[in-house]
Structure formats: structure tokens, C-alpha cells
Amino acid sequence: MARVLIENITKSYGETEVLHGINTDIQEGEFIVIVGPSGCGKSTLLRMIAGLEEISSGTISIDDRVVNNLEPKDRDIAMVFQNYALYPHMTVFKNMAYGLQLRKFSRKDIKKRVDQAAKLLQLEELLDRKPRQLSGGQRQRVAMGRCIVREPKVFLFDEPLSNLDAKLRVQMRLELRKLHRRLKVTSIYVTHDQVEAMTLGDRLVVINAGYAEQIGTPLDLYEKPATLFVAGFLGSPAMNFIKAQISADGKQARLSDSVQIPLHTGSADCGGKEVTLGIRPEHFSLTEQGHSTLPLTVDHAEFHGADTIIYGRLPGNDELLTARLPHIHHISQDKVLHLTAAPEHIHLFDPASGKRI
Ligand SMILES: Nc1ncnc2c1ncn2[C@@H]1O[C@H](COP(=O)(O)OP(=O)(O)OP(=O)(O)O)[C@@H](O)[C@H]1O
Ligand SMILES: [Mg+2]
């Protein structure tokens, strides 16, 4: 177990800077997820922690020791990739043992460690098989086993589940979480999948175009997104963004001549301002028509089993709004629904800076 401290890390390829000063303090035993869209710099950051990529500026420390110039093999780190490339001609046992053999462990120690890992990963029955005789999920577990036997201080994962089908991904996600609870090894996990991030991470680092937009627990980020980017990135279906003007006393948001909705009392200092309101689809509820309800003209509805996702438009606004209502609703096109959202669930953002108000 180790603490990993990332301070002002930048990365440039030639003239192009792709990471612009990342800071994160990862605690001993923590499971941190680095999440963001394709190309934002996640793998680059992870590879710098592993020592596979040179650091342009800043420092990375593991347990108070700066590792910038340390060889990957001296960092006491193990990494699982998306393409985990098991050795096809070796058995499961050999695949897990190989790294230890290279490090000159005794046969007895190797057997003990591999047996332990196999038990933990439920691979005991499969130790004599070759990789081609395994399912995708089993192969993924062998790749994990290869890392576990080394008993590293830090685990790094780069999209390790993205080659698996949706069902297996959910199952492996659970297994990873359980494994972490038992081993308690500091883990840094990269994914572009926000659901994976929310369900796996103790804390998330949301990266956008080489900047860390926000760091926090899944609940922090869901309840108090610091920027429009984080607000729109986490949550499915995505948060709705609606332009509005705040009344002079800060108590109402005016969406159009006919639509005004009440705000939380803490909104007083943005009286008169143009803002972007953020409302999550699941925070709308159906109500009777009233003077502060949102009249949504239905475009279409999707049944998702436990709930219904409604797409529709507000008067004078062409953008589709999404509402997620529990249970099944049979709603025909062009019907007008009256929605409300509790003021504490209405987020305010500055449209110019994208920052939360
Ligand atoms: N060797 C390289 N030379 C030049 N540019 C590079 C190199 N490696 C990565 N990049 C650029 O750096 C940026 C970050 O790449 P990175 O692989 O870290 O993205 P990522 O967030 O892991 O994306 P993905 O989700 O697609 O894996 C990208 O714009 C990429 O084109
Ligand atoms: Mg990547």
C-alpha cells in the first residue's frame, strides 16, 4: 500500500502540451478513477505514473519518494492494460508465475503466491488451461492474477474491461471492487465510461482536454458538479441545460415570458444574471398545471422497464429536454406534461466560464 502524490504534472509531445498541470493526492489504499472522454490524456497520465512515459514537468512521488527518474521495474507498481496479452503457449499457472520467475523467486514462493491469487480470483480449476481455452472474463482475471502475485504497492488499470461484453463488464466491475476490499492496494483506474467510474471509485478525477476539472467522491461530483463539463459528463441520461435569467431578488429563474421557476434561497447574489440552469432528468416530477411548472410538449417517450424517459420541448425553446419518470407512462406525442424540479436540485452555472455559481 502506498500514497501517490501527483504535483503539477505536465506532458508535451513536441510543441503540443496534452496535460496542463495535474494535481492529485492519492491516499494509501484508495481506489481512484481517472475518467474523461477519448484523447483527454488519461492513459498518458497513467503511463507517467508507471514510468512508461517521460514526465515533462512536475513530480510524482510514491510514499514520499520522487519517482520521476526511476525505472518502471523499480517503482513497485503493476499495470493491467486493455489488451492484456497473455502468453498463448503458457498455462494459466505459468502466465501468473512468469514475472516471479524472472525476478528469481523460489519455486516454493511462486507456487504459494500463484495458488493464493488463483483462489482469490476463482481460477483454481483453470490453472492447467491455456488462454485460448478461457472465456474473456477468465482471461481478464488471469491478467489481474499476474499483477496480484507481485504484491505491488500500487495497481494501475487502463480500461481493463473494455474488451468484455456489457454483462461481463458489470460482473467484473463487482469483482474488482471486492478484490480491492480484500487486498486494499492503492489503485488508479482509467476509463472513459462514467458508469464504471461512478461505481468503482472512492474518488474520481475528471479530466477534460488535459485539465483536471474536478476531483471528488462520486456523490460530490453528482450532487455538486463544479463545471458544466462535469455536470454533463456524469449521469445518464445527461443533465439538461437550460438558459435562464435570474430575477432581481434571486428567487426565480425566468426561462421565457411564460415560464418561471422558484430557486433555492442561496441564489441571491446572482440576481439579474443570465445563467445556465442544470436539471438532471431524474429530478423532474409530474404535477398539476401551476404558475411555476414547466410545460413540456412531448416529442417521444422510451420505456426502460423500471422507468420512462420522456423527450420534449418547452415553449419558445427548440432544445430537447429529457425527463426520467419512475414507472411506465403511456404518453402520446404532443401531449403537454407539467413538470417540477425541487429548487435544491437546480444547479446554476455561469455560461461564460462554465463554472458553478
Ligand atoms: N506518442 C505521442 N505523440 C504525440 N501525441 C500523442 C502521443 N501519445 C498520445 N498523444 C496525444 O495525447 C493526447 C492524450 O492521449 P491519451 O492516450 O492519454 O488519451 P486517453 O485519454 O487515454 O484517450 P482514450 O480514451 O482514447 O484512450 C491525445 O490527443 C493523443 O493524440
Ligand atoms: Mg487511453
Short mmCIF file of N, CA, C and O in Angstrom, two decimals, residues 3-5 23-35 177 180 186-189 196-206 214-221 234:
data_model
loop_
_atom_site.label_atom_id
_atom_site.label_comp_id
_atom_site.label_asym_id
_atom_site.label_seq_id
_atom_site.Cartn_x
_atom_site.Cartn_y
_atom_site.Cartn_z
N ARG A 3 1.00 5.80 -0.73
CA ARG A 3 0.39 7.07 -1.10
C ARG A 3 1.06 7.54 -2.39
O ARG A 3 2.28 7.45 -2.52
N VAL A 4 0.26 8.02 -3.33
CA VAL A 4 0.82 8.51 -4.59
C VAL A 4 0.48 10.00 -4.70
O VAL A 4 -0.69 10.39 -4.66
N LEU A 5 1.52 10.81 -4.81
CA LEU A 5 1.31 12.26 -4.87
C LEU A 5 1.70 12.76 -6.25
O LEU A 5 2.85 12.57 -6.69
N ASN A 23 -2.84 17.87 -10.45
CA ASN A 23 -2.50 17.69 -9.03
C ASN A 23 -3.48 16.72 -8.40
O ASN A 23 -4.69 16.93 -8.49
N THR A 24 -2.97 15.69 -7.78
CA THR A 24 -3.84 14.75 -7.06
C THR A 24 -3.05 14.10 -5.95
O THR A 24 -1.90 13.71 -6.14
N ASP A 25 -3.69 13.98 -4.81
CA ASP A 25 -3.06 13.32 -3.67
C ASP A 25 -3.85 12.03 -3.41
O ASP A 25 -4.98 12.07 -2.94
N ILE A 26 -3.25 10.90 -3.79
CA ILE A 26 -3.96 9.62 -3.67
C ILE A 26 -3.53 8.94 -2.37
O ILE A 26 -2.35 8.71 -2.14
N GLN A 27 -4.51 8.68 -1.53
CA GLN A 27 -4.21 8.14 -0.20
C GLN A 27 -3.92 6.64 -0.25
O GLN A 27 -4.36 5.96 -1.18
N GLU A 28 -3.25 6.16 0.76
CA GLU A 28 -2.97 4.73 0.91
C GLU A 28 -4.25 3.93 0.82
O GLU A 28 -5.22 4.23 1.52
N GLY A 29 -4.27 2.94 -0.03
CA GLY A 29 -5.42 2.04 -0.10
C GLY A 29 -6.62 2.59 -0.84
O GLY A 29 -7.65 1.93 -0.94
N GLU A 30 -6.50 3.78 -1.40
CA GLU A 30 -7.63 4.39 -2.09
C GLU A 30 -7.81 3.80 -3.50
O GLU A 30 -6.84 3.37 -4.11
N PHE A 31 -9.05 3.79 -3.98
CA PHE A 31 -9.33 3.40 -5.36
C PHE A 31 -9.73 4.68 -6.10
O PHE A 31 -10.80 5.22 -5.89
N ILE A 32 -8.81 5.15 -6.97
CA ILE A 32 -9.03 6.41 -7.68
C ILE A 32 -9.35 6.10 -9.13
O ILE A 32 -8.67 5.28 -9.75
N VAL A 33 -10.36 6.75 -9.69
CA VAL A 33 -10.66 6.55 -11.10
C VAL A 33 -10.39 7.84 -11.86
O VAL A 33 -10.85 8.91 -11.47
N ILE A 34 -9.59 7.73 -12.92
CA ILE A 34 -9.33 8.86 -13.80
C ILE A 34 -10.27 8.70 -14.98
O ILE A 34 -10.22 7.69 -15.70
N VAL A 35 -11.19 9.65 -15.15
CA VAL A 35 -12.24 9.48 -16.16
C VAL A 35 -12.32 10.72 -17.04
O VAL A 35 -12.09 11.84 -16.57
N ARG A 177 -14.10 -4.55 -7.35
CA ARG A 177 -14.43 -3.82 -6.13
C ARG A 177 -14.20 -4.74 -4.90
O ARG A 177 -13.62 -4.33 -3.91
N HIS A 180 -10.53 -5.33 -4.35
CA HIS A 180 -9.89 -4.18 -3.72
C HIS A 180 -10.18 -4.13 -2.23
O HIS A 180 -9.33 -3.81 -1.42
N THR A 186 -3.53 0.41 -3.08
CA THR A 186 -3.80 1.67 -3.76
C THR A 186 -3.98 1.40 -5.26
O THR A 186 -3.12 0.77 -5.88
N SER A 187 -5.10 1.86 -5.83
CA SER A 187 -5.39 1.53 -7.22
C SER A 187 -5.75 2.77 -8.00
O SER A 187 -6.51 3.62 -7.53
N ILE A 188 -5.21 2.87 -9.20
CA ILE A 188 -5.53 4.00 -10.08
C ILE A 188 -6.06 3.40 -11.37
O ILE A 188 -5.40 2.60 -12.03
N TYR A 189 -7.29 3.76 -11.71
CA TYR A 189 -8.04 3.07 -12.75
C TYR A 189 -8.50 4.09 -13.80
O TYR A 189 -9.14 5.07 -13.46
N GLU A 196 -18.84 3.13 -15.02
CA GLU A 196 -17.75 2.38 -14.40
C GLU A 196 -17.05 3.26 -13.35
O GLU A 196 -16.76 2.82 -12.25
N ALA A 197 -16.81 4.50 -13.71
CA ALA A 197 -16.13 5.43 -12.81
C ALA A 197 -16.94 5.64 -11.53
O ALA A 197 -16.41 5.53 -10.42
N MET A 198 -18.23 5.91 -11.68
CA MET A 198 -19.07 6.20 -10.52
C MET A 198 -19.18 4.99 -9.59
O MET A 198 -19.26 5.14 -8.38
N THR A 199 -19.21 3.78 -10.18
CA THR A 199 -19.45 2.60 -9.35
C THR A 199 -18.16 2.07 -8.72
O THR A 199 -18.21 1.41 -7.70
N LEU A 200 -17.01 2.35 -9.34
CA LEU A 200 -15.76 1.77 -8.84
C LEU A 200 -14.99 2.68 -7.89
O LEU A 200 -14.35 2.22 -6.95
N GLY A 201 -15.04 3.97 -8.15
CA GLY A 201 -14.09 4.87 -7.50
C GLY A 201 -14.47 5.28 -6.08
O GLY A 201 -15.63 5.54 -5.80
N ASP A 202 -13.45 5.31 -5.19
CA ASP A 202 -13.66 6.04 -3.93
C ASP A 202 -13.73 7.52 -4.26
O ASP A 202 -14.54 8.26 -3.72
N ARG A 203 -12.81 7.94 -5.15
CA ARG A 203 -12.84 9.31 -5.68
C ARG A 203 -12.57 9.27 -7.17
O ARG A 203 -11.94 8.35 -7.68
N LEU A 204 -13.04 10.30 -7.85
CA LEU A 204 -12.86 10.40 -9.30
C LEU A 204 -12.04 11.65 -9.61
O LEU A 204 -12.20 12.68 -8.96
N VAL A 205 -11.19 11.53 -10.62
CA VAL A 205 -10.53 12.71 -11.19
C VAL A 205 -11.11 12.85 -12.59
O VAL A 205 -10.89 11.99 -13.44
N VAL A 206 -11.87 13.92 -12.82
CA VAL A 206 -12.48 14.10 -14.14
C VAL A 206 -11.55 14.96 -14.98
O VAL A 206 -11.23 16.09 -14.60
N GLN A 214 -12.38 18.39 -11.93
CA GLN A 214 -12.87 18.24 -10.55
C GLN A 214 -12.40 16.92 -9.99
O GLN A 214 -12.28 15.92 -10.72
N ILE A 215 -12.12 16.91 -8.70
CA ILE A 215 -11.73 15.69 -8.00
C ILE A 215 -12.65 15.54 -6.81
O ILE A 215 -12.84 16.48 -6.04
N GLY A 216 -13.25 14.37 -6.65
CA GLY A 216 -14.13 14.18 -5.50
C GLY A 216 -14.78 12.82 -5.51
O GLY A 216 -14.56 12.01 -6.42
N THR A 217 -15.57 12.56 -4.47
CA THR A 217 -16.29 11.30 -4.40
C THR A 217 -17.38 11.30 -5.49
O THR A 217 -17.80 12.38 -5.93
N PRO A 218 -17.86 10.11 -5.88
CA PRO A 218 -18.92 10.08 -6.88
C PRO A 218 -20.13 10.94 -6.47
O PRO A 218 -20.69 11.66 -7.29
N LEU A 219 -20.46 10.90 -5.18
CA LEU A 219 -21.62 11.67 -4.72
C LEU A 219 -21.37 13.18 -4.81
O LEU A 219 -22.23 13.94 -5.27
N ASP A 220 -20.17 13.62 -4.41
CA ASP A 220 -19.80 15.04 -4.54
C ASP A 220 -20.00 15.52 -5.97
O ASP A 220 -20.56 16.59 -6.23
N LEU A 221 -19.50 14.72 -6.89
CA LEU A 221 -19.50 15.13 -8.29
C LEU A 221 -20.91 15.13 -8.87
O LEU A 221 -21.25 15.96 -9.68
N LEU A 234 -21.13 13.32 -16.20
CA LEU A 234 -21.55 12.28 -15.26
C LEU A 234 -23.07 12.25 -15.13
O LEU A 234 -23.68 13.29 -14.89
#
